[in-house]
DNA sequence: GAGTGGTCTAGACCACCCG
DNA sequence: GGGTGGTCTAGACCACTCG
């Protein structure tokens, strides 16, 4: 038997096979716990070589949709672990995906000498100039986050002239040839001090989800180090772990 | 030119190539930003086919050590983004890795009917019996976390008879044929109520890093749902994001 | 022993990027 | 145009699991 792949679409075959299998699982044609056809069988069904099938399956495994057991087979996972929250997305992208109106006001935009922690994170000498952009972000006009970003001056001349109220810093960074690729963030719980309480409209001592985040470009260059203060009562964060 | 691969070691060739490249990068033979040999060249150097080289490189890319640019080459990443914190590890493993003395005291061990949120997370009917194990965890004898775990009763009979003071729940789960594989957690900042303040030795209203976590076995079955209260002043959490 | 996934080959053509 | 990574083939043998 042979399943036709669209040849007109420019998509690679392994992508078409991956999406075909994903759809069949989503539609319940293959149910949780059930064994898929073997790689050999899939290859002959789709009229491709086994390596191509494996490429499609590997993507589905990474997505947590199926799992392999050596010598046994490939199986549909029980619970479809919800959508991947380890993706690096920005505030405006998130908001758009959830139908929330996003807006930011700039509290501060300046060039300052890098403090020790910022310098280390950005791989600069202490005191080298960094651009500091501090914004207050609103979701549906409710203040949710104070974002205090530090960016190496030398790589992004004239960055401060850009608009930050409706466009994310990362979007502007692409104009300078840097594509944001990964980030490492440290997360803590803190109490709101007077400044944060006032900006976020909560009481002093109220809960704040605090993050320190270093953002790296495609080639691993650190391009942003940010202190991030999120209102504890309206903000939560989801992460996925695996071993 | 040809580089000899150890043929005696049972390791797959792509693993040997991966580790060989990783070592060369660590030793500075290839420096950050530098282009590696092309896949064709590496293949002939190691005396393997190009697909095998690609398998080795793909692992290094996933680890953030190198990156590919279509039509250009494969390059060593600038900053070696620190060790991967998206790995699912348990309290005792973490502590051992960091040289901390870990200990837990059991506050509560009981079988109760599943409340709504627990039932949904564990894919049970509301009211089905679940094992609840509430522990207070100490790092170097300082209380850091209250851990309130819920586990489906039917899959883990007699689990409550096990020891939880020095052995993690997940270790016991392997006796029942379940290997923990992935988890999804929601993270929030909260204020300590009276109970948590007392248990963790902090003031009422002090910061708590609060997590709700669902843990899945290899096949995707949910095996644990936990409420986790971490002392804000001594606990932080690091995550890695990428796009 | 039969069936499965894990590894590997020796090529091929294409799409992309750069000078 | 030349070099690179992206995709793909049509096989092969091995390691693992199970009945």
Short mmCIF file of C-alpha atoms (C1' of nucleotides) in Angstrom, two decimals:
data_model
loop_
_atom_site.label_atom_id
_atom_site.label_comp_id
_atom_site.label_asym_id
_atom_site.label_seq_id
_atom_site.Cartn_x
_atom_site.Cartn_y
_atom_site.Cartn_z
CA UNK A 1 0.00 0.00 0.00
CA UNK A 2 1.13 3.50 -0.67
CA UNK A 3 0.08 6.85 0.67
CA UNK A 4 0.49 9.74 -1.70
CA UNK A 5 2.61 12.66 -0.62
CA UNK A 6 1.85 16.02 -2.12
CA UNK A 7 4.62 16.67 -4.56
CA UNK A 8 3.52 20.15 -5.50
CA UNK A 9 3.99 21.61 -2.02
CA UNK A 10 7.58 22.53 -1.50
CA UNK A 11 7.62 20.86 1.90
CA UNK A 12 10.22 18.18 2.61
CA UNK A 13 8.80 14.68 2.73
CA UNK A 14 9.71 14.10 6.34
CA UNK A 15 7.70 17.20 7.29
CA UNK A 16 4.69 15.92 5.34
CA UNK A 17 4.99 12.50 6.99
CA UNK A 18 5.42 14.07 10.43
CA UNK A 19 2.29 16.19 9.98
CA UNK A 20 0.35 13.28 8.54
CA UNK A 21 1.17 11.14 11.57
CA UNK A 22 0.50 14.02 13.94
CA UNK A 23 -2.94 14.49 12.39
CA UNK A 24 -3.76 10.78 12.59
CA UNK A 25 -2.85 10.75 16.27
CA UNK A 26 -4.82 13.92 16.92
CA UNK A 27 -7.85 12.40 15.18
CA UNK A 28 -7.60 9.27 17.30
CA UNK A 29 -6.77 6.94 14.43
CA UNK A 30 -3.83 5.96 16.59
CA UNK A 31 -4.77 6.05 20.26
CA UNK A 32 -2.56 6.64 23.32
CA UNK A 33 -0.54 3.54 24.18
CA UNK A 34 -1.07 2.06 20.74
CA UNK A 35 1.87 0.89 18.65
CA UNK A 36 2.47 2.67 15.37
CA UNK A 37 3.40 0.81 12.23
CA UNK A 38 7.06 -0.15 12.26
CA UNK A 39 9.56 2.13 10.56
CA UNK A 40 9.90 -0.33 7.67
CA UNK A 41 6.16 -0.44 7.17
CA UNK A 42 5.80 3.32 7.32
CA UNK A 43 8.61 3.68 4.80
CA UNK A 44 6.91 1.44 2.29
CA UNK A 45 3.49 3.00 2.96
CA UNK A 46 4.77 6.47 2.26
CA UNK A 47 7.09 5.28 -0.48
CA UNK A 48 10.21 6.73 1.12
CA UNK A 49 13.33 5.30 2.68
CA UNK A 50 13.47 4.38 6.33
CA UNK A 51 15.82 7.24 7.23
CA UNK A 52 13.19 9.71 6.07
CA UNK A 53 10.57 8.10 8.29
CA UNK A 54 12.98 8.21 11.22
CA UNK A 55 13.47 11.92 10.72
CA UNK A 56 9.71 12.46 10.96
CA UNK A 57 9.43 10.24 14.05
CA UNK A 58 12.34 11.94 15.79
CA UNK A 59 10.52 15.26 15.55
CA UNK A 60 7.39 13.70 17.08
CA UNK A 61 9.47 12.23 19.91
CA UNK A 62 11.00 15.61 20.65
CA UNK A 63 7.47 16.99 20.82
CA UNK A 64 6.49 14.26 23.31
CA UNK A 65 3.80 12.85 21.02
CA UNK A 66 5.30 9.37 20.59
CA UNK A 67 8.12 7.40 22.19
CA UNK A 68 10.38 4.61 20.99
CA UNK A 69 11.32 1.39 22.73
CA UNK A 70 14.29 -0.42 21.24
CA UNK A 71 13.37 -3.84 19.98
CA UNK A 72 9.67 -3.25 20.61
CA UNK A 73 8.25 -0.41 18.58
CA UNK A 74 7.08 3.19 18.49
CA UNK A 75 4.07 4.09 20.62
CA UNK A 76 1.66 6.98 21.00
CA UNK A 77 2.22 8.78 24.32
CA UNK A 78 -0.57 8.68 26.89
CA UNK A 79 -1.00 12.29 27.85
CA UNK A 80 -0.20 14.80 25.24
CA UNK A 81 1.99 16.98 27.38
CA UNK A 82 0.64 20.39 26.65
CA UNK A 83 2.17 22.84 24.25
CA UNK A 84 5.81 23.47 24.67
CA UNK A 85 6.56 26.30 27.05
CA UNK A 86 10.30 26.09 26.71
CA UNK A 87 10.03 28.13 23.54
CA UNK A 88 11.58 31.53 23.77
CA UNK A 89 8.88 34.02 22.87
CA UNK A 90 8.49 37.68 23.61
CA UNK A 91 5.79 39.61 25.39
CA UNK A 92 4.11 40.84 22.24
CA UNK A 93 4.14 37.42 20.56
CA UNK A 94 2.65 35.80 23.68
CA UNK A 95 -0.04 38.42 23.97
CA UNK A 96 -1.03 38.14 20.33
CA UNK A 97 -1.29 34.34 20.63
CA UNK A 98 -3.65 34.70 23.59
CA UNK A 99 -5.70 37.57 22.26
CA UNK A 100 -4.45 40.02 24.84
CA UNK A 101 -3.80 43.67 24.07
CA UNK A 102 -0.14 44.34 24.81
CA UNK A 103 1.40 47.73 25.41
CA UNK A 104 4.52 49.10 27.05
CA UNK A 105 5.51 52.49 28.39
CA UNK A 106 9.15 53.47 28.55
CA UNK A 107 10.13 54.47 32.10
CA UNK A 108 13.76 55.06 31.32
CA UNK A 109 16.10 54.97 28.32
CA UNK A 110 19.74 55.79 28.95
CA UNK A 111 23.33 54.83 28.38
CA UNK A 112 25.16 53.89 31.59
CA UNK A 113 28.40 52.17 32.56
CA UNK A 114 27.90 48.44 33.07
CA UNK A 115 27.75 47.31 36.66
CA UNK A 116 29.58 44.17 37.64
CA UNK A 117 26.72 41.69 37.24
CA UNK A 118 25.63 43.16 33.91
CA UNK A 119 29.20 43.18 32.59
CA UNK A 120 29.74 39.54 33.49
CA UNK A 121 26.47 38.48 31.88
CA UNK A 122 27.13 40.44 28.69
CA UNK A 123 30.79 39.50 28.51
CA UNK A 124 31.92 43.13 28.79
CA UNK A 125 34.43 44.95 30.97
CA UNK A 126 32.94 46.61 34.03
CA UNK A 127 32.11 50.22 33.14
CA UNK A 128 31.72 49.70 29.40
CA UNK A 129 28.65 51.55 28.14
CA UNK A 130 25.37 49.66 28.04
CA UNK A 131 21.95 50.78 26.92
CA UNK A 132 19.37 50.51 29.65
CA UNK A 133 15.72 50.37 28.69
CA UNK A 134 13.23 50.15 31.51
CA UNK A 135 9.62 49.56 30.54
CA UNK A 136 6.31 48.94 32.26
CA UNK A 137 4.22 46.42 30.38
CA UNK A 138 0.46 46.20 30.30
CA UNK A 139 -1.80 43.29 29.40
CA UNK A 140 -5.28 44.59 28.57
CA UNK A 141 -4.23 47.84 30.27
CA UNK A 142 -3.35 46.11 33.56
CA UNK A 143 0.28 46.62 34.59
CA UNK A 144 1.95 43.20 34.88
CA UNK A 145 5.69 43.54 34.47
CA UNK A 146 8.59 45.91 34.97
CA UNK A 147 11.32 45.04 32.50
CA UNK A 148 14.79 46.48 33.03
CA UNK A 149 16.94 45.51 30.04
CA UNK A 150 20.67 46.07 29.53
CA UNK A 151 22.19 45.83 26.05
CA UNK A 152 25.81 46.24 24.90
CA UNK A 153 26.16 49.70 23.45
CA UNK A 154 28.85 48.90 20.91
CA UNK A 155 26.78 46.30 19.07
CA UNK A 156 23.59 48.37 18.86
CA UNK A 157 24.37 52.03 18.09
CA UNK A 158 21.35 54.35 18.10
CA UNK A 159 19.10 51.61 19.46
CA UNK A 160 17.54 54.13 21.84
CA UNK A 161 15.96 56.00 18.94
CA UNK A 162 13.67 53.07 18.21
CA UNK A 163 10.11 52.61 19.39
CA UNK A 164 9.66 50.22 22.31
CA UNK A 165 6.00 50.76 23.11
CA UNK A 166 4.60 48.36 20.55
CA UNK A 167 7.70 46.64 19.20
CA UNK A 168 9.94 44.30 21.14
CA UNK A 169 13.66 44.94 21.55
CA UNK A 170 14.43 41.64 19.83
CA UNK A 171 12.69 42.79 16.69
CA UNK A 172 14.90 45.86 16.55
CA UNK A 173 17.96 43.68 17.13
CA UNK A 174 17.38 41.94 13.82
CA UNK A 175 18.09 45.26 12.08
CA UNK A 176 21.62 44.95 13.49
CA UNK A 177 22.02 41.38 12.24
CA UNK A 178 21.42 39.64 15.56
CA UNK A 179 18.77 36.97 15.79
CA UNK A 180 17.80 36.03 19.34
CA UNK A 181 18.11 32.30 19.84
CA UNK A 182 18.26 31.22 23.48
CA UNK A 183 18.05 32.48 27.02
CA UNK A 184 18.94 31.40 30.53
CA UNK A 185 16.85 32.73 33.36
CA UNK A 186 17.00 32.55 37.10
CA UNK A 187 13.63 32.73 38.84
CA UNK A 188 12.91 33.78 42.41
CA UNK A 189 10.03 34.90 44.59
CA UNK A 190 10.43 38.31 46.23
CA UNK A 191 8.42 40.88 48.09
CA UNK A 192 7.50 44.12 46.35
CA UNK A 193 9.43 47.18 47.47
CA UNK A 194 7.85 50.62 47.35
CA UNK A 195 8.82 51.35 43.74
CA UNK A 196 7.53 48.06 42.35
CA UNK A 197 4.38 48.22 44.45
CA UNK A 198 3.58 51.62 43.03
CA UNK A 199 4.38 50.76 39.41
CA UNK A 200 2.47 47.48 39.45
CA UNK A 201 -0.40 48.77 41.56
CA UNK A 202 -0.02 46.29 44.42
CA UNK A 203 0.77 46.55 48.10
CA UNK A 204 4.28 46.84 49.49
CA UNK A 205 5.38 43.31 50.46
CA UNK A 206 3.07 41.71 47.94
CA UNK A 207 4.44 38.77 45.92
CA UNK A 208 6.68 39.39 42.91
CA UNK A 209 7.99 36.75 40.53
CA UNK A 210 11.49 37.99 39.88
CA UNK A 211 13.67 36.89 36.96
CA UNK A 212 17.21 37.62 35.84
CA UNK A 213 17.59 36.69 32.23
CA UNK A 214 20.51 36.59 29.80
CA UNK A 215 19.53 36.40 26.14
CA UNK A 216 21.87 35.02 23.48
CA UNK A 217 21.96 35.45 19.72
CA UNK A 218 22.25 32.61 17.25
CA UNK A 219 26.04 32.47 17.54
CA UNK A 220 25.94 32.53 21.35
CA UNK A 221 26.80 36.21 21.82
CA UNK A 222 24.96 37.63 24.86
CA UNK A 223 22.83 40.52 23.62
CA UNK A 224 20.60 41.35 26.59
CA UNK A 225 20.59 41.04 30.35
CA UNK A 226 17.32 41.86 32.03
CA UNK A 227 15.85 42.22 35.49
CA UNK A 228 12.20 41.36 35.30
CA UNK A 229 9.57 41.97 37.99
CA UNK A 230 6.23 40.26 37.47
CA UNK A 231 3.09 40.80 39.53
CA UNK A 232 2.67 37.61 41.54
CA UNK A 233 -1.12 37.68 41.59
CA UNK A 234 -1.59 37.79 37.82
CA UNK A 235 1.53 36.19 36.41
CA UNK A 236 2.57 32.57 36.23
CA UNK A 237 5.12 30.78 34.16
CA UNK A 238 5.11 27.25 32.82
CA UNK A 239 8.18 25.15 32.07
CA UNK A 240 8.73 21.65 30.77
CA UNK A 241 11.46 19.38 32.09
CA UNK A 242 12.61 16.00 30.89
CA UNK A 243 15.29 13.44 31.48
CA UNK B 1 43.93 12.55 6.25
CA UNK B 2 42.26 10.11 8.53
CA UNK B 3 41.63 10.10 12.25
CA UNK B 4 41.44 6.72 13.89
CA UNK B 5 38.32 5.82 15.80
CA UNK B 6 38.64 3.37 18.62
CA UNK B 7 37.14 0.19 17.31
CA UNK B 8 37.48 -1.75 20.54
CA UNK B 9 35.18 0.50 22.56
CA UNK B 10 31.58 -0.48 21.98
CA UNK B 11 30.60 3.15 21.47
CA UNK B 12 28.82 4.13 18.24
CA UNK B 13 31.01 6.10 15.87
CA UNK B 14 28.85 9.21 16.00
CA UNK B 15 29.30 9.29 19.78
CA UNK B 16 33.08 9.02 19.42
CA UNK B 17 33.09 11.79 16.82
CA UNK B 18 30.82 13.96 18.96
CA UNK B 19 33.09 13.60 21.99
CA UNK B 20 36.19 14.13 19.90
CA UNK B 21 34.80 17.41 18.56
CA UNK B 22 33.53 18.43 21.98
CA UNK B 23 37.01 17.90 23.43
CA UNK B 24 38.69 19.86 20.63
CA UNK B 25 36.35 22.78 21.24
CA UNK B 26 36.86 22.58 25.01
CA UNK B 27 40.64 22.59 24.51
CA UNK B 28 40.39 25.67 22.30
CA UNK B 29 41.60 23.93 19.14
CA UNK B 30 38.42 25.34 17.64
CA UNK B 31 37.62 28.73 19.14
CA UNK B 32 34.27 30.48 19.54
CA UNK B 33 33.08 31.94 16.24
CA UNK B 34 35.43 29.76 14.23
CA UNK B 35 34.13 27.60 11.41
CA UNK B 36 34.50 23.87 11.78
CA UNK B 37 35.57 21.68 8.88
CA UNK B 38 32.69 21.05 6.51
CA UNK B 39 30.61 17.93 6.94
CA UNK B 40 32.24 16.38 3.87
CA UNK B 41 35.71 17.06 5.21
CA UNK B 42 34.89 15.71 8.66
CA UNK B 43 33.42 12.60 7.06
CA UNK B 44 36.61 11.86 5.14
CA UNK B 45 38.82 12.75 8.14
CA UNK B 46 37.01 10.33 10.39
CA UNK B 47 36.52 7.82 7.61
CA UNK B 48 32.74 7.69 7.98
CA UNK B 49 29.81 8.76 5.86
CA UNK B 50 28.41 12.24 6.02
CA UNK B 51 25.20 11.12 7.73
CA UNK B 52 27.23 9.85 10.66
CA UNK B 53 29.00 13.18 11.02
CA UNK B 54 25.65 14.96 10.91
CA UNK B 55 24.37 12.82 13.76
CA UNK B 56 27.34 13.88 15.88
CA UNK B 57 26.92 17.55 14.94
CA UNK B 58 23.19 17.52 15.66
CA UNK B 59 23.90 16.44 19.24
CA UNK B 60 26.39 19.29 19.66
CA UNK B 61 23.84 21.74 18.27
CA UNK B 62 21.22 20.54 20.74
CA UNK B 63 23.78 21.12 23.49
CA UNK B 64 24.34 24.68 22.26
CA UNK B 65 28.03 24.08 21.53
CA UNK B 66 27.93 24.72 17.79
CA UNK B 67 25.40 26.11 15.32
CA UNK B 68 24.78 25.61 11.62
CA UNK B 69 24.15 28.21 8.94
CA UNK B 70 22.74 26.85 5.72
CA UNK B 71 25.07 27.43 2.82
CA UNK B 72 27.80 28.79 5.06
CA UNK B 73 29.07 26.26 7.55
CA UNK B 74 29.07 25.00 11.12
CA UNK B 75 30.50 27.32 13.77
CA UNK B 76 31.56 27.14 17.40
CA UNK B 77 29.12 29.08 19.62
CA UNK B 78 30.41 32.15 21.45
CA UNK B 79 29.31 31.67 25.00
CA UNK B 80 28.93 28.15 26.13
CA UNK B 81 25.51 28.52 27.66
CA UNK B 82 25.88 26.95 31.06
CA UNK B 83 24.83 23.46 31.94
CA UNK B 84 21.36 22.47 30.96
CA UNK B 85 18.81 23.22 33.64
CA UNK B 86 15.87 21.80 31.76
CA UNK B 87 16.89 18.37 32.96
CA UNK B 88 14.39 16.76 35.26
CA UNK B 89 16.28 15.90 38.45
CA UNK B 90 15.10 15.24 41.96
CA UNK B 91 15.92 16.88 45.24
CA UNK B 92 18.37 14.20 46.36
CA UNK B 93 20.18 14.09 43.00
CA UNK B 94 20.51 17.88 42.97
CA UNK B 95 21.81 17.97 46.50
CA UNK B 96 24.38 15.27 45.87
CA UNK B 97 25.64 17.08 42.78
CA UNK B 98 26.15 20.25 44.79
CA UNK B 99 27.58 18.65 47.91
CA UNK B 100 24.59 19.52 50.05
CA UNK B 101 23.24 17.24 52.75
CA UNK B 102 19.64 16.43 51.86
CA UNK B 103 17.01 15.14 54.21
CA UNK B 104 13.23 15.04 54.38
CA UNK B 105 10.73 14.57 57.17
CA UNK B 106 7.31 13.17 56.41
CA UNK B 107 4.58 15.54 57.62
CA UNK B 108 1.70 13.47 56.33
CA UNK B 109 1.13 10.17 54.54
CA UNK B 110 -2.46 9.26 53.75
CA UNK B 111 -4.89 8.01 51.16
CA UNK B 112 -7.55 10.55 50.28
CA UNK B 113 -10.15 11.04 47.53
CA UNK B 114 -8.78 13.08 44.63
CA UNK B 115 -9.91 16.67 44.54
CA UNK B 116 -10.87 18.16 41.23
CA UNK B 117 -7.52 19.68 40.26
CA UNK B 118 -5.59 16.57 41.28
CA UNK B 119 -7.98 14.28 39.41
CA UNK B 120 -7.67 16.30 36.22
CA UNK B 121 -3.88 16.35 36.41
CA UNK B 122 -3.62 12.63 37.08
CA UNK B 123 -6.29 11.67 34.58
CA UNK B 124 -8.55 10.15 37.26
CA UNK B 125 -12.19 10.55 38.22
CA UNK B 126 -12.87 13.03 41.01
CA UNK B 127 -12.92 11.13 44.30
CA UNK B 128 -10.75 8.22 43.20
CA UNK B 129 -8.20 7.38 45.89
CA UNK B 130 -4.81 9.05 45.71
CA UNK B 131 -1.80 8.74 47.97
CA UNK B 132 -0.78 12.02 49.51
CA UNK B 133 2.74 12.42 50.82
CA UNK B 134 3.63 15.73 52.38
CA UNK B 135 7.27 16.25 53.27
CA UNK B 136 9.44 19.03 54.62
CA UNK B 137 12.84 19.04 52.95
CA UNK B 138 16.08 20.27 54.42
CA UNK B 139 19.30 21.33 52.72
CA UNK B 140 22.16 21.24 55.22
CA UNK B 141 19.48 21.12 57.94
CA UNK B 142 17.82 24.35 56.78
CA UNK B 143 14.16 23.87 55.81
CA UNK B 144 13.75 24.91 52.18
CA UNK B 145 10.69 23.22 50.69
CA UNK B 146 7.29 21.83 51.56
CA UNK B 147 6.40 19.17 49.01
CA UNK B 148 2.81 17.96 48.83
CA UNK B 149 2.66 15.06 46.36
CA UNK B 150 -0.40 13.22 45.04
CA UNK B 151 -0.02 9.82 43.37
CA UNK B 152 -2.65 7.52 41.85
CA UNK B 153 -3.40 4.79 44.37
CA UNK B 154 -4.24 2.07 41.89
CA UNK B 155 -0.86 2.14 40.16
CA UNK B 156 1.22 2.18 43.34
CA UNK B 157 -0.24 -0.16 46.01
CA UNK B 158 1.54 -0.10 49.36
CA UNK B 159 3.68 2.86 48.31
CA UNK B 160 3.11 4.44 51.73
CA UNK B 161 5.14 1.71 53.42
CA UNK B 162 8.31 2.95 51.73
CA UNK B 163 10.88 5.28 53.21
CA UNK B 164 10.73 8.87 51.99
CA UNK B 165 13.24 10.51 54.29
CA UNK B 166 16.34 9.67 52.27
CA UNK B 167 14.90 8.19 49.07
CA UNK B 168 12.90 10.06 46.49
CA UNK B 169 9.40 8.99 45.46
CA UNK B 170 10.60 8.52 41.88
CA UNK B 171 13.11 5.93 42.95
CA UNK B 172 10.34 3.91 44.57
CA UNK B 173 8.21 4.28 41.44
CA UNK B 174 10.74 2.28 39.45
CA UNK B 175 9.87 -0.73 41.61
CA UNK B 176 6.40 -0.52 40.06
CA UNK B 177 7.75 -0.35 36.51
CA UNK B 178 7.30 3.39 36.02
CA UNK B 179 10.27 5.46 34.94
CA UNK B 180 9.77 9.19 35.37
CA UNK B 181 10.47 10.99 32.12
CA UNK B 182 9.07 14.50 31.94
CA UNK B 183 7.25 17.13 33.92
CA UNK B 184 5.28 20.30 33.37
CA UNK B 185 5.32 22.88 36.09
CA UNK B 186 3.57 26.16 36.69
CA UNK B 187 5.55 28.66 38.74
CA UNK B 188 4.21 31.57 40.77
CA UNK B 189 5.27 33.92 43.52
CA UNK B 190 3.12 33.88 46.66
CA UNK B 191 3.12 35.16 50.20
CA UNK B 192 3.65 32.69 53.04
CA UNK B 193 0.55 31.87 55.07
CA UNK B 194 0.80 30.95 58.71
CA UNK B 195 1.41 27.23 58.11
CA UNK B 196 4.17 27.72 55.55
CA UNK B 197 5.79 30.47 57.57
CA UNK B 198 6.00 28.16 60.55
CA UNK B 199 7.25 25.13 58.64
CA UNK B 200 9.86 27.03 56.67
CA UNK B 201 10.90 29.28 59.55
CA UNK B 202 10.10 32.57 57.87
CA UNK B 203 7.70 35.43 58.54
CA UNK B 204 4.06 35.39 57.52
CA UNK B 205 3.82 37.24 54.21
CA UNK B 206 7.41 36.39 53.29
CA UNK B 207 8.10 35.37 49.68
CA UNK B 208 7.39 31.80 48.54
CA UNK B 209 8.21 30.36 45.15
CA UNK B 210 5.18 28.20 44.49
CA UNK B 211 5.04 25.41 41.92
CA UNK B 212 2.35 23.03 40.70
CA UNK B 213 3.97 20.15 38.92
CA UNK B 214 2.65 17.17 36.97
CA UNK B 215 5.16 14.39 36.43
CA UNK B 216 4.82 11.88 33.58
CA UNK B 217 6.30 8.42 33.07
CA UNK B 218 8.06 7.32 29.92
CA UNK B 219 4.81 6.48 28.14
CA UNK B 220 3.18 9.75 29.13
CA UNK B 221 1.07 8.45 32.03
CA UNK B 222 0.80 11.08 34.78
CA UNK B 223 2.23 9.56 37.95
CA UNK B 224 2.47 12.51 40.34
CA UNK B 225 0.90 15.90 40.92
CA UNK B 226 2.61 18.08 43.48
CA UNK B 227 2.16 21.40 45.21
CA UNK B 228 5.58 22.71 46.07
CA UNK B 229 6.37 25.65 48.38
CA UNK B 230 9.96 26.91 48.28
CA UNK B 231 11.45 29.48 50.63
CA UNK B 232 11.92 32.59 48.52
CA UNK B 233 15.04 33.82 50.28
CA UNK B 234 17.10 30.67 49.72
CA UNK B 235 15.64 29.09 46.64
CA UNK B 236 16.01 29.99 43.00
CA UNK B 237 15.37 28.09 39.83
CA UNK B 238 17.12 28.29 36.50
CA UNK B 239 15.56 27.49 33.13
CA UNK B 240 16.80 27.55 29.56
CA UNK B 241 14.63 28.70 26.67
CA UNK B 242 15.30 28.59 22.96
CA UNK B 243 13.57 29.29 19.67
"C1'" DG C 1 13.79 -16.83 15.80
"C1'" DA C 2 11.14 -13.01 14.37
"C1'" DG C 3 10.39 -8.32 14.65
"C1'" DT C 4 11.84 -3.98 16.03
"C1'" DG C 5 14.63 0.16 16.51
"C1'" DG C 6 19.96 1.78 16.41
"C1'" DT C 7 23.65 2.58 13.54
"C1'" DC C 8 25.90 3.18 9.14
"C1'" DT C 9 27.11 3.44 4.08
"C1'" DA C 10 28.19 5.76 -0.43
"C1'" DG C 11 26.41 7.96 -2.97
"C1'" DA C 12 22.75 11.83 -5.00
"C1'" DC C 13 20.38 16.32 -5.94
"C1'" DC C 14 18.72 20.62 -4.05
"C1'" DA C 15 18.64 25.28 -1.65
"C1'" DC C 16 21.24 28.69 0.23
"C1'" DC C 17 25.06 32.07 0.70
"C1'" DC C 18 28.97 34.47 -0.82
"C1'" DG C 19 32.36 36.83 -3.63
"C1'" DG D 1 30.24 29.24 -9.73
"C1'" DG D 2 31.82 26.96 -5.82
"C1'" DG D 3 31.17 25.58 -1.26
"C1'" DT D 4 28.03 24.59 2.26
"C1'" DG D 5 24.28 22.44 4.76
"C1'" DG D 6 19.26 20.17 3.85
"C1'" DT D 7 17.08 16.29 2.19
"C1'" DC D 8 16.85 11.61 0.49
"C1'" DT D 9 17.90 6.80 -1.23
"C1'" DA D 10 18.24 1.63 -0.98
"C1'" DG D 11 20.22 -0.96 1.00
"C1'" DA D 12 23.11 -3.33 5.27
"C1'" DC D 13 24.25 -5.30 9.87
"C1'" DC D 14 23.70 -5.02 14.88
"C1'" DA D 15 21.30 -4.90 19.58
"C1'" DC D 16 17.35 -5.39 21.94
"C1'" DT D 17 12.82 -7.54 23.35
"C1'" DC D 18 9.55 -10.96 23.37
"C1'" DG D 19 7.13 -15.26 23.06
#
